[in-house]
XYZ file of N, CA, C and O in Angstrom:
808
model
N -2.622 -63.556 14.872
C -1.672 -62.537 15.334
C -0.615 -62.255 14.274
O -0.297 -61.114 13.980
N -0.082 -63.309 13.650
C 0.933 -63.138 12.618
C 0.352 -62.437 11.403
O 0.998 -61.577 10.791
N -0.890 -62.777 11.031
C -1.536 -62.159 9.876
C -1.688 -60.658 10.083
O -1.391 -59.858 9.180
N -2.130 -60.262 11.287
C -2.305 -58.839 11.579
C -0.959 -58.109 11.551
O -0.870 -56.966 11.088
N 0.089 -58.771 12.043
C 1.417 -58.163 12.042
C 1.913 -57.965 10.612
O 2.531 -56.944 10.295
N 1.643 -58.941 9.746
C 2.037 -58.815 8.346
C 1.327 -57.635 7.688
O 1.939 -56.848 6.963
N 0.019 -57.519 7.950
C -0.754 -56.417 7.379
C -0.224 -55.071 7.872
O -0.066 -54.130 7.085
N 0.038 -54.992 9.169
C 0.493 -53.732 9.763
C 1.863 -53.329 9.225
O 2.103 -52.157 8.916
N 2.782 -54.298 9.097
C 4.123 -53.983 8.618
C 4.089 -53.486 7.175
O 4.716 -52.468 6.843
N 3.360 -54.188 6.313
C 3.270 -53.770 4.913
C 2.617 -52.399 4.813
O 3.083 -51.519 4.068
N 1.531 -52.192 5.581
C 0.846 -50.909 5.552
C 1.741 -49.770 5.983
O 1.757 -48.698 5.368
N 2.515 -49.992 7.053
C 3.428 -48.961 7.556
C 4.452 -48.561 6.505
O 4.733 -47.371 6.309
N 5.027 -49.550 5.839
C 6.068 -49.261 4.854
C 5.494 -48.567 3.627
O 6.122 -47.677 3.046
N 4.271 -48.953 3.227
C 3.641 -48.296 2.085
C 3.367 -46.822 2.388
O 3.524 -45.959 1.527
N 2.972 -46.537 3.628
C 2.682 -45.159 4.032
C 3.965 -44.357 4.247
O 4.062 -43.187 3.887
N 4.969 -45.010 4.835
C 6.235 -44.333 5.141
C 7.388 -45.286 4.860
O 7.704 -46.152 5.670
N 8.022 -45.127 3.706
C 9.098 -46.035 3.294
C 10.267 -46.086 4.267
O 11.001 -47.073 4.319
N 10.461 -45.033 5.070
C 11.577 -45.014 6.020
C 11.424 -46.101 7.079
O 12.402 -46.494 7.713
N 10.216 -46.608 7.256
C 9.990 -47.681 8.220
C 10.776 -48.925 7.851
O 11.143 -49.730 8.711
N 11.079 -49.089 6.557
C 11.834 -50.263 6.100
C 13.236 -50.293 6.691
O 13.821 -51.366 6.856
N 13.787 -49.127 7.025
C 15.136 -49.068 7.583
C 15.237 -49.822 8.906
O 16.316 -50.268 9.285
N 14.109 -49.988 9.594
C 14.120 -50.651 10.894
C 13.856 -52.149 10.794
O 13.947 -52.859 11.790
N 13.514 -52.632 9.597
C 13.237 -54.070 9.429
C 13.881 -54.615 8.152
O 13.240 -55.313 7.370
N 15.175 -54.315 7.916
C 15.802 -54.765 6.662
C 15.938 -56.276 6.570
O 16.164 -56.810 5.485
N 15.800 -56.976 7.713
C 15.953 -58.437 7.702
C 14.706 -59.152 7.201
O 14.746 -60.350 6.890
N 13.576 -58.440 7.119
C 12.335 -59.057 6.661
C 12.362 -59.204 5.137
O 12.554 -58.241 4.407
N 12.172 -60.446 4.665
C 12.151 -60.737 3.247
C 10.812 -61.376 2.891
O 10.086 -61.854 3.783
N 10.457 -61.383 1.608
C 9.143 -61.920 1.204
C 8.834 -63.314 1.743
O 7.703 -63.590 2.159
N 9.833 -64.214 1.765
C 9.554 -65.586 2.181
C 9.247 -65.715 3.678
O 8.809 -66.779 4.128
N 9.459 -64.654 4.437
C 9.138 -64.698 5.869
C 7.636 -64.592 6.133
O 7.179 -64.934 7.226
N 6.879 -64.120 5.148
C 5.440 -63.959 5.327
C 4.721 -65.291 5.154
O 5.123 -66.121 4.335
N 3.647 -65.467 5.899
C 2.892 -66.720 5.835
C 1.776 -66.637 4.795
O 1.547 -67.579 4.045
N 1.069 -65.503 4.773
C -0.025 -65.324 3.828
C 0.544 -65.130 2.419
O 1.396 -64.269 2.196
N 0.064 -65.919 1.453
C 0.639 -65.880 0.105
C 0.437 -64.534 -0.571
O 1.299 -64.063 -1.326
N -0.696 -63.879 -0.312
C -0.924 -62.549 -0.881
C 0.121 -61.570 -0.367
O 0.645 -60.736 -1.123
N 0.454 -61.683 0.908
C 1.463 -60.801 1.491
C 2.855 -61.105 0.946
O 3.680 -60.202 0.798
N 3.113 -62.371 0.652
C 4.396 -62.745 0.038
C 4.539 -62.016 -1.299
O 5.577 -61.411 -1.586
N 3.492 -62.052 -2.111
C 3.542 -61.423 -3.428
C 3.630 -59.903 -3.327
O 4.386 -59.266 -4.070
N 2.861 -59.316 -2.403
C 2.863 -57.860 -2.246
C 4.228 -57.379 -1.769
O 4.783 -56.416 -2.311
N 4.784 -58.064 -0.764
C 6.075 -57.623 -0.232
C 7.188 -57.837 -1.262
O 8.125 -57.039 -1.346
N 7.080 -58.901 -2.038
C 8.072 -59.142 -3.094
C 8.026 -58.013 -4.121
O 9.060 -57.605 -4.658
N 6.825 -57.488 -4.376
C 6.666 -56.386 -5.320
C 7.269 -55.095 -4.780
O 7.608 -54.195 -5.551
N 7.411 -54.997 -3.458
C 7.995 -53.820 -2.816
C 9.488 -53.983 -2.585
O 10.259 -53.027 -2.683
N 9.899 -55.195 -2.273
C 11.214 -55.458 -1.689
C 12.371 -55.038 -2.587
O 13.332 -54.421 -2.124
N 12.307 -55.376 -3.862
C 13.432 -55.091 -4.764
C 13.737 -53.595 -4.811
O 14.903 -53.186 -4.765
N 12.694 -52.762 -4.882
C 12.915 -51.308 -4.902
C 13.361 -50.793 -3.543
O 14.199 -49.890 -3.459
N 12.818 -51.363 -2.473
C 13.181 -50.904 -1.126
C 14.668 -51.098 -0.848
O 15.324 -50.212 -0.302
N 15.204 -52.263 -1.203
C 16.620 -52.519 -0.929
C 17.532 -51.660 -1.803
O 18.705 -51.458 -1.473
N 16.997 -51.148 -2.898
C 17.772 -50.257 -3.766
C 17.594 -48.793 -3.358
O 18.191 -47.912 -3.983
N 16.763 -48.565 -2.333
C 16.538 -47.193 -1.886
C 15.539 -46.438 -2.731
O 15.425 -45.214 -2.626
N 14.795 -47.145 -3.576
C 13.798 -46.499 -4.421
C 12.462 -46.418 -3.679
O 12.114 -47.326 -2.926
N 11.696 -45.353 -3.894
C 10.406 -45.210 -3.209
C 9.368 -46.185 -3.754
O 9.373 -46.516 -4.944
N 8.508 -46.655 -2.878
C 7.403 -47.518 -3.289
C 6.101 -46.965 -2.722
O 6.097 -46.303 -1.679
N 5.015 -47.232 -3.408
C 3.685 -46.889 -2.908
C 2.699 -47.852 -3.554
O 3.098 -48.784 -4.260
N 1.418 -47.632 -3.323
C 0.407 -48.551 -3.843
C 0.448 -48.633 -5.367
O 0.219 -49.696 -5.949
N 0.751 -47.515 -6.027
C 0.779 -47.498 -7.491
C 1.918 -48.358 -8.028
O 1.719 -49.171 -8.944
N 3.124 -48.195 -7.469
C 4.260 -48.988 -7.952
C 4.043 -50.468 -7.673
O 4.414 -51.328 -8.479
N 3.438 -50.772 -6.523
C 3.210 -52.175 -6.151
C 2.179 -52.818 -7.061
O 2.377 -53.943 -7.545
N 1.064 -52.113 -7.326
C 0.010 -52.710 -8.150
C 0.500 -52.927 -9.576
O 0.101 -53.894 -10.243
N 1.402 -52.064 -10.044
C 1.961 -52.251 -11.388
C 2.765 -53.543 -11.479
O 2.659 -54.287 -12.465
N 3.560 -53.804 -10.446
C 4.353 -55.036 -10.434
C 3.432 -56.243 -10.322
O 3.628 -57.261 -11.021
N 2.415 -56.153 -9.467
C 1.484 -57.272 -9.295
C 0.734 -57.571 -10.602
O 0.525 -58.738 -10.944
N 0.345 -56.526 -11.304
C -0.352 -56.725 -12.575
C 0.574 -57.353 -13.611
O 0.152 -58.217 -14.385
N 1.821 -56.923 -13.614
C 2.803 -57.486 -14.540
C 2.984 -58.978 -14.278
O 3.147 -59.769 -15.218
N 2.948 -59.351 -12.985
C 3.108 -60.761 -12.601
C 1.781 -61.510 -12.577
O 1.749 -62.688 -12.202
N 0.697 -60.801 -12.947
C -0.653 -61.374 -12.945
C -1.054 -61.880 -11.561
O -1.731 -62.902 -11.422
N -0.620 -61.126 -10.544
C -0.937 -61.485 -9.161
C -1.917 -60.509 -8.514
O -2.303 -60.699 -7.363
N -2.303 -59.448 -9.230
C -3.094 -58.385 -8.600
C -4.447 -58.861 -8.084
O -4.860 -58.509 -6.974
N -5.159 -59.683 -8.851
C -6.473 -60.148 -8.414
C -6.352 -61.085 -7.216
O -7.136 -60.996 -6.263
N -5.362 -61.973 -7.255
C -5.174 -62.920 -6.147
C -4.793 -62.194 -4.861
O -5.048 -62.698 -3.759
N -4.196 -61.002 -4.988
C -3.759 -60.229 -3.813
C -4.788 -59.193 -3.361
O -4.515 -58.407 -2.449
N -5.944 -59.175 -4.018
C -6.977 -58.226 -3.603
C -6.935 -56.907 -4.340
O -7.762 -56.025 -4.073
N -5.959 -56.732 -5.238
C -5.888 -55.528 -6.035
C -5.691 -54.255 -5.238
O -5.287 -54.272 -4.070
N -6.006 -53.121 -5.859
C -5.845 -51.826 -5.221
C -6.694 -51.666 -3.960
O -6.236 -51.047 -2.985
N -7.920 -52.216 -3.904
C -8.715 -52.084 -2.675
C -8.003 -52.647 -1.441
O -8.055 -52.054 -0.362
N -7.307 -53.793 -1.615
C -6.627 -54.374 -0.450
C -5.396 -53.559 -0.069
O -5.111 -53.389 1.119
N -4.684 -53.021 -1.058
C -3.530 -52.172 -0.752
C -3.985 -50.928 0.007
O -3.333 -50.504 0.970
N -5.108 -50.349 -0.411
C -5.653 -49.187 0.300
C -6.053 -49.559 1.719
O -5.863 -48.786 2.663
N -6.613 -50.773 1.874
C -6.997 -51.246 3.214
C -5.775 -51.369 4.116
O -5.826 -50.999 5.292
N -4.678 -51.886 3.565
C -3.446 -52.026 4.343
C -2.919 -50.662 4.786
O -2.479 -50.497 5.928
N -2.978 -49.693 3.900
C -2.488 -48.358 4.239
C -3.400 -47.657 5.242
O -2.924 -46.946 6.127
N -4.692 -47.880 5.120
C -5.645 -47.269 6.052
C -5.443 -47.804 7.471
O -5.659 -47.108 8.453
N -5.013 -49.067 7.564
C -4.815 -49.681 8.872
C -3.410 -49.542 9.414
O -3.076 -50.120 10.452
N -2.571 -48.774 8.723
C -1.173 -48.616 9.136
C -1.070 -47.924 10.488
O -1.786 -46.959 10.768
N -0.164 -48.436 11.321
C 0.095 -47.845 12.630
C 1.383 -47.027 12.569
O 1.935 -46.800 11.492
N 1.873 -46.625 13.716
C 3.088 -45.821 13.765
C 4.284 -46.625 13.265
O 4.437 -47.801 13.609
N 5.161 -46.000 12.466
C 6.375 -46.684 12.000
C 7.251 -47.164 13.155
O 8.067 -48.067 12.987
N 7.083 -46.569 14.332
C 7.867 -46.973 15.490
C 7.570 -48.413 15.903
O 8.356 -49.039 16.604
N 6.421 -48.923 15.460
C 6.015 -50.270 15.861
C 6.471 -51.364 14.899
O 6.245 -52.547 15.166
N 7.100 -50.981 13.771
C 7.428 -52.000 12.774
C 8.406 -53.041 13.297
O 8.364 -54.203 12.873
N 9.292 -52.653 14.196
C 10.235 -53.630 14.743
C 9.497 -54.732 15.491
O 9.847 -55.913 15.396
N 8.475 -54.354 16.234
C 7.671 -55.354 16.959
C 6.919 -56.257 15.984
O 6.826 -57.463 16.184
N 6.380 -55.665 14.911
C 5.695 -56.473 13.906
C 6.669 -57.475 13.287
O 6.311 -58.642 13.061
N 7.896 -57.013 13.022
C 8.916 -57.893 12.439
C 9.233 -59.043 13.379
O 9.415 -60.186 12.945
N 9.309 -58.771 14.675
C 9.588 -59.815 15.665
C 8.508 -60.885 15.635
O 8.800 -62.089 15.698
N 7.252 -60.453 15.533
C 6.130 -61.405 15.494
C 6.205 -62.264 14.234
O 6.041 -63.494 14.284
N 6.477 -61.631 13.095
C 6.552 -62.352 11.820
C 7.704 -63.351 11.824
O 7.541 -64.509 11.422
N 8.871 -62.922 12.296
C 10.038 -63.803 12.302
C 9.888 -64.940 13.308
O 10.355 -66.055 13.062
N 9.264 -64.658 14.445
C 9.056 -65.721 15.440
C 8.159 -66.810 14.880
O 8.435 -68.002 15.026
N 7.078 -66.429 14.188
C 6.198 -67.417 13.574
C 6.941 -68.173 12.483
O 6.839 -69.400 12.364
N 7.754 -67.457 11.688
C 8.529 -68.093 10.619
C 9.503 -69.115 11.192
O 9.623 -70.233 10.681
N 10.210 -68.732 12.266
C 11.183 -69.652 12.877
C 10.499 -70.902 13.415
O 11.012 -72.017 13.267
N 9.361 -70.720 14.053
C 8.638 -71.874 14.598
C 8.205 -72.816 13.481
O 8.313 -74.039 13.612
N 7.715 -72.256 12.374
C 7.324 -73.092 11.238
C 8.527 -73.820 10.658
O 8.442 -74.998 10.278
N 9.679 -73.116 10.576
C 10.891 -73.738 10.065
C 11.371 -74.855 10.983
O 11.810 -75.914 10.519
N 11.281 -74.622 12.290
C 11.691 -75.652 13.251
C 10.817 -76.892 13.127
O 11.313 -78.019 13.228
N 9.528 -76.693 12.904
C 8.632 -77.837 12.699
C 9.054 -78.602 11.452
O 9.082 -79.837 11.438
N 9.407 -77.864 10.389
C 9.851 -78.503 9.151
C 11.135 -79.286 9.354
O 11.286 -80.398 8.837
N 12.070 -78.708 10.128
C 13.334 -79.393 10.417
C 13.065 -80.680 11.196
O 13.654 -81.730 10.914
N 12.159 -80.597 12.177
C 11.844 -81.768 13.005
C 11.288 -82.907 12.151
O 11.714 -84.070 12.279
N 10.349 -82.591 11.265
C 9.777 -83.620 10.393
C 10.834 -84.183 9.446
O 10.875 -85.383 9.182
N 11.700 -83.296 8.934
C 12.757 -83.706 8.013
C 13.729 -84.659 8.707
O 14.135 -85.698 8.148
N 14.120 -84.320 9.937
C 15.061 -85.150 10.691
C 14.455 -86.521 10.974
O 15.117 -87.556 10.839
N 13.195 -86.547 11.374
C 12.532 -87.827 11.656
C 12.508 -88.706 10.410
O 12.723 -89.921 10.486
N 12.266 -88.083 9.252
C 12.235 -88.852 7.998
C 13.611 -89.432 7.693
O 13.729 -90.593 7.283
N 14.665 -88.642 7.944
C 16.019 -89.128 7.681
C 16.425 -90.211 8.674
O 17.142 -91.149 8.315
N 15.969 -90.079 9.912
C 16.268 -91.120 10.906
C 15.585 -92.426 10.531
O 16.148 -93.510 10.702
N 14.366 -92.323 10.006
C 13.650 -93.521 9.586
C 14.364 -94.207 8.428
O 14.283 -95.427 8.273
N 15.077 -93.409 7.635
C 15.824 -93.977 6.503
C 17.185 -94.509 6.937
O 17.950 -95.014 6.118
N 17.485 -94.351 8.259
C 18.748 -94.834 8.832
C 19.968 -94.232 8.123
O 20.950 -94.923 7.847
N 19.902 -92.931 7.825
C 21.031 -92.259 7.192
C 22.130 -91.993 8.212
O 21.924 -92.085 9.414
N 23.329 -91.643 7.733
C 24.495 -91.421 8.577
C 24.217 -90.314 9.592
O 23.739 -89.230 9.239
N 24.551 -90.563 10.860
C 24.243 -89.608 11.925
C 25.007 -88.292 11.764
O 24.483 -87.214 12.044
N 26.267 -88.361 11.318
C 27.069 -87.148 11.109
C 26.466 -86.307 9.997
O 26.391 -85.080 10.075
N 26.022 -86.974 8.963
C 25.404 -86.266 7.847
C 24.121 -85.575 8.294
O 23.857 -84.423 7.930
N 23.327 -86.261 9.108
C 22.090 -85.684 9.614
C 22.382 -84.485 10.503
O 21.727 -83.442 10.420
N 23.400 -84.627 11.370
C 23.772 -83.522 12.269
C 24.198 -82.296 11.472
O 23.843 -81.157 11.804
N 24.976 -82.517 10.408
C 25.403 -81.415 9.562
C 24.226 -80.747 8.873
O 24.178 -79.518 8.747
N 23.265 -81.563 8.449
C 22.065 -81.040 7.792
C 21.263 -80.181 8.763
O 20.778 -79.100 8.397
N 21.136 -80.655 10.004
C 20.399 -79.895 11.020
C 21.085 -78.561 11.275
O 20.431 -77.509 11.344
N 22.405 -78.593 11.428
C 23.162 -77.364 11.689
C 22.959 -76.355 10.573
O 22.763 -75.161 10.823
N 22.994 -76.842 9.339
C 22.814 -75.952 8.188
C 21.414 -75.349 8.188
O 21.249 -74.140 7.939
N 20.405 -76.163 8.466
C 19.025 -75.671 8.440
C 18.763 -74.668 9.560
O 18.002 -73.728 9.395
N 19.420 -74.888 10.711
C 19.162 -74.021 11.861
C 19.985 -72.740 11.832
O 19.655 -71.781 12.534
N 21.041 -72.720 11.019
C 21.950 -71.567 11.022
C 21.248 -70.279 10.627
O 21.623 -69.196 11.075
N 20.228 -70.373 9.793
C 19.531 -69.174 9.358
C 18.456 -68.702 10.312
O 17.806 -67.690 10.058
N 18.257 -69.431 11.415
C 17.182 -69.080 12.346
C 17.684 -68.410 13.606
O 16.912 -68.128 14.516
N 18.991 -68.131 13.681
C 19.559 -67.607 14.922
C 19.588 -66.095 14.989
O 19.914 -65.533 16.024
N 19.244 -65.412 13.886
C 19.288 -63.949 13.872
C 18.145 -63.379 14.688
O 17.018 -63.835 14.601
N 18.393 -62.391 15.497
C 17.392 -61.751 16.346
C 17.137 -60.333 15.862
O 18.073 -59.593 15.563
N 15.865 -59.922 15.829
C 15.544 -58.569 15.399
C 16.060 -57.537 16.376
O 16.235 -56.377 16.036
N 16.321 -57.931 17.639
C 16.815 -56.973 18.619
C 18.220 -56.504 18.263
O 18.691 -55.485 18.766
N 18.914 -57.251 17.374
C 20.257 -56.865 16.961
C 20.240 -55.853 15.815
O 21.267 -55.336 15.424
N 19.048 -55.590 15.273
C 18.950 -54.721 14.114
C 19.069 -53.264 14.529
O 18.474 -52.823 15.508
N 19.850 -52.494 13.789
C 19.965 -51.062 14.026
C 19.614 -50.342 12.738
O 19.683 -50.912 11.646
N 19.203 -49.093 12.848
C 18.850 -48.326 11.660
C 20.109 -47.999 10.865
O 21.220 -48.011 11.398
N 19.917 -47.670 9.586
C 21.036 -47.315 8.729
C 21.759 -46.086 9.275
O 22.990 -46.007 9.261
N 20.985 -45.142 9.796
C 21.577 -43.920 10.347
C 22.522 -44.245 11.502
O 23.653 -43.748 11.569
N 22.080 -45.108 12.431
C 22.910 -45.476 13.576
C 24.148 -46.257 13.135
O 25.243 -46.078 13.672
N 23.964 -47.150 12.155
C 25.095 -47.953 11.675
C 26.152 -47.065 11.030
O 27.358 -47.252 11.247
N 25.719 -46.082 10.244
C 26.671 -45.182 9.602
C 27.400 -44.319 10.624
O 28.596 -44.054 10.501
N 26.650 -43.882 11.660
C 27.271 -43.068 12.703
C 28.349 -43.862 13.432
O 29.443 -43.361 13.708
N 28.054 -45.137 13.735
C 29.027 -45.995 14.415
C 30.246 -46.225 13.534
O 31.388 -46.191 14.012
N 30.013 -46.433 12.240
C 31.129 -46.665 11.318
C 32.010 -45.411 11.212
O 33.242 -45.511 11.145
N 31.369 -44.238 11.201
C 32.121 -42.981 11.132
C 33.024 -42.827 12.352
O 34.183 -42.403 12.236
N 32.498 -43.197 13.534
C 33.304 -43.121 14.759
C 34.527 -44.019 14.661
O 35.640 -43.647 15.067
N 34.325 -45.234 14.125
C 35.441 -46.178 13.977
C 36.478 -45.620 13.016
O 37.692 -45.713 13.263
N 36.023 -45.022 11.912
C 36.949 -44.465 10.932
C 37.770 -43.326 11.534
O 38.973 -43.198 11.260
N 37.128 -42.498 12.372
C 37.843 -41.392 13.007
C 38.910 -41.923 13.964
O 40.041 -41.414 13.999
N 38.554 -42.945 14.750
C 39.524 -43.540 15.674
C 40.688 -44.163 14.910
O 41.843 -44.082 15.331
N 40.366 -44.796 13.776
C 41.409 -45.434 12.972
C 42.371 -44.375 12.418
O 43.591 -44.564 12.408
N 41.807 -43.237 11.981
C 42.628 -42.153 11.441
C 43.554 -41.585 12.509
O 44.706 -41.230 12.252
N 43.042 -41.524 13.757
C 43.828 -40.980 14.866
C 44.776 -42.013 15.464
O 45.512 -41.720 16.402
N 44.755 -43.229 14.940
C 45.630 -44.281 15.441
C 45.177 -44.867 16.760
O 45.955 -45.512 17.468
N 43.903 -44.658 17.128
C 43.392 -45.139 18.410
C 42.608 -46.443 18.279
O 42.154 -46.999 19.257
N 42.421 -46.902 17.058
C 41.689 -48.152 16.840
C 42.652 -49.155 16.224
O 42.962 -49.096 15.039
N 43.174 -50.052 17.040
C 44.202 -50.993 16.593
C 43.602 -52.331 16.159
O 42.605 -52.788 16.712
N 44.240 -52.940 15.184
C 43.801 -54.237 14.685
C 44.956 -55.236 14.742
O 46.124 -54.846 14.687
N 44.603 -56.506 14.856
C 45.588 -57.579 14.766
C 45.403 -58.254 13.426
O 44.362 -58.875 13.172
N 46.381 -58.106 12.548
C 46.271 -58.671 11.206
C 46.259 -60.194 11.259
O 46.944 -60.810 12.077
N 45.481 -60.815 10.384
C 45.418 -62.274 10.316
C 46.534 -62.828 9.445
O 46.840 -64.015 9.517
N 47.099 -61.962 8.599
C 48.110 -62.436 7.647
C 47.500 -62.835 6.318
O 48.206 -63.097 5.348
N 46.151 -62.878 6.265
C 45.442 -63.188 5.027
C 44.898 -61.872 4.478
O 43.963 -61.297 5.033
N 45.481 -61.389 3.415
C 45.173 -60.059 2.895
C 43.689 -59.849 2.623
O 43.102 -58.843 3.036
N 43.063 -60.799 1.940
C 41.646 -60.645 1.597
C 40.774 -60.609 2.849
O 39.823 -59.824 2.940
N 41.102 -61.467 3.825
C 40.323 -61.495 5.057
C 40.510 -60.204 5.843
O 39.540 -59.634 6.362
N 41.750 -59.720 5.937
C 42.002 -58.455 6.642
C 41.236 -57.314 6.003
O 40.701 -56.445 6.698
N 41.165 -57.327 4.683
C 40.448 -56.264 3.978
C 38.963 -56.301 4.325
O 38.342 -55.276 4.574
N 38.384 -57.493 4.356
C 36.966 -57.622 4.681
C 36.680 -57.251 6.142
O 35.595 -56.757 6.470
N 37.666 -57.493 7.028
C 37.489 -57.173 8.446
C 37.826 -55.721 8.747
O 37.714 -55.276 9.883
N 38.242 -54.979 7.717
C 38.567 -53.572 7.925
C 39.930 -53.358 8.536
O 40.213 -52.293 9.093
N 40.802 -54.348 8.464
C 42.144 -54.201 9.008
C 42.607 -55.398 9.807
O 43.791 -55.589 10.042
N 41.683 -56.233 10.244
C 42.032 -57.399 11.051
C 41.078 -57.542 12.223
O 39.996 -56.950 12.241
N 41.476 -58.322 13.210
C 40.653 -58.530 14.392
C 40.780 -57.350 15.352
O 41.851 -56.798 15.545
N 39.660 -56.983 15.977
C 39.664 -55.922 16.988
C 39.701 -56.555 18.374
O 39.237 -57.688 18.550
N 40.213 -55.822 19.348
C 40.244 -56.325 20.712
C 38.850 -56.617 21.222
O 37.924 -55.831 21.020
N 38.689 -57.758 21.867
C 37.385 -58.123 22.413
C 36.525 -58.942 21.468
O 35.443 -59.385 21.842
N 37.000 -59.148 20.238
C 36.241 -59.945 19.272
C 36.266 -61.417 19.677
O 37.289 -61.933 20.128
N 35.127 -62.077 19.497
C 35.051 -63.526 19.626
C 34.805 -64.068 18.231
O 33.751 -63.838 17.647
N 35.787 -64.744 17.674
C 35.701 -65.219 16.302
C 35.579 -66.736 16.292
O 36.414 -67.435 16.867
N 34.526 -67.216 15.662
C 34.280 -68.656 15.585
C 34.275 -69.073 14.122
O 33.517 -68.534 13.318
N 35.140 -70.012 13.765
C 35.163 -70.562 12.420
C 34.437 -71.896 12.450
O 34.816 -72.799 13.188
N 33.393 -71.989 11.661
C 32.578 -73.208 11.686
C 32.090 -73.534 10.284
O 31.995 -72.656 9.426
N 31.786 -74.808 10.091
C 31.244 -75.250 8.800
C 30.660 -76.640 8.993
O 30.893 -77.292 10.013
N 29.902 -77.054 8.004
C 29.328 -78.394 8.052
C 30.431 -79.448 7.910
O 31.537 -79.131 7.456
N 30.142 -80.688 8.301
C 31.145 -81.751 8.139
C 31.564 -81.899 6.683
O 30.785 -81.655 5.749
N 32.830 -82.284 6.491
C 33.406 -82.545 5.164
C 33.443 -81.296 4.276
O 33.316 -81.373 3.060
N 33.618 -80.128 4.896
C 33.690 -78.877 4.137
C 35.111 -78.323 4.080
O 35.341 -77.233 3.583
N 36.093 -79.065 4.620
C 37.482 -78.664 4.510
C 37.995 -77.816 5.637
O 38.914 -77.013 5.459
N 37.447 -77.974 6.847
C 37.928 -77.194 7.996
C 39.331 -77.641 8.404
O 40.156 -76.822 8.803
N 39.599 -78.951 8.311
C 40.910 -79.481 8.713
C 41.867 -79.413 7.526
O 41.561 -79.906 6.445
N 43.030 -78.789 7.757
C 43.980 -78.646 6.649
C 45.303 -79.301 7.014
O 45.648 -79.408 8.164
């Protein structure tokens, strides 16, 4: 199931690059099949820069990296494009790929923790290690919005701010306020967290 989802997602993006806007969280390392890792890596750098990609640009990168034969070459890229489904389905394909990736990562964390427990390492240190490893697995594809929707929402906020209808509570830390766009907004839930011994207590 994961293999088919990987094929469908890559095929969709090769046929219609705009499909990438709906799955910006998908990165090469999320793929399980090594050929797909290499193919998506050959696409990814240009996609995030907004540059167009197609089978020709991808095969050139694969040949430069001497990965084209291992990835099936142009015949396999054509096969992926021939099997491409509607771009509307890419979000579902991304969910399948990320779910399999998270499960594999969780298995890795479990084995890692057992090994550290067998070594009788410090429990606080192990807990911090687990928290760090799991922190990257909490993102959900259902939270992803298209670039168009995100820009529209940001424009609305800017208009409210200009009209004085969007109020912020300054933190008093200039750099942080700048990154937050003015400070905390009403209704925000802000959690400050870090691994043990990272300087949270001052």
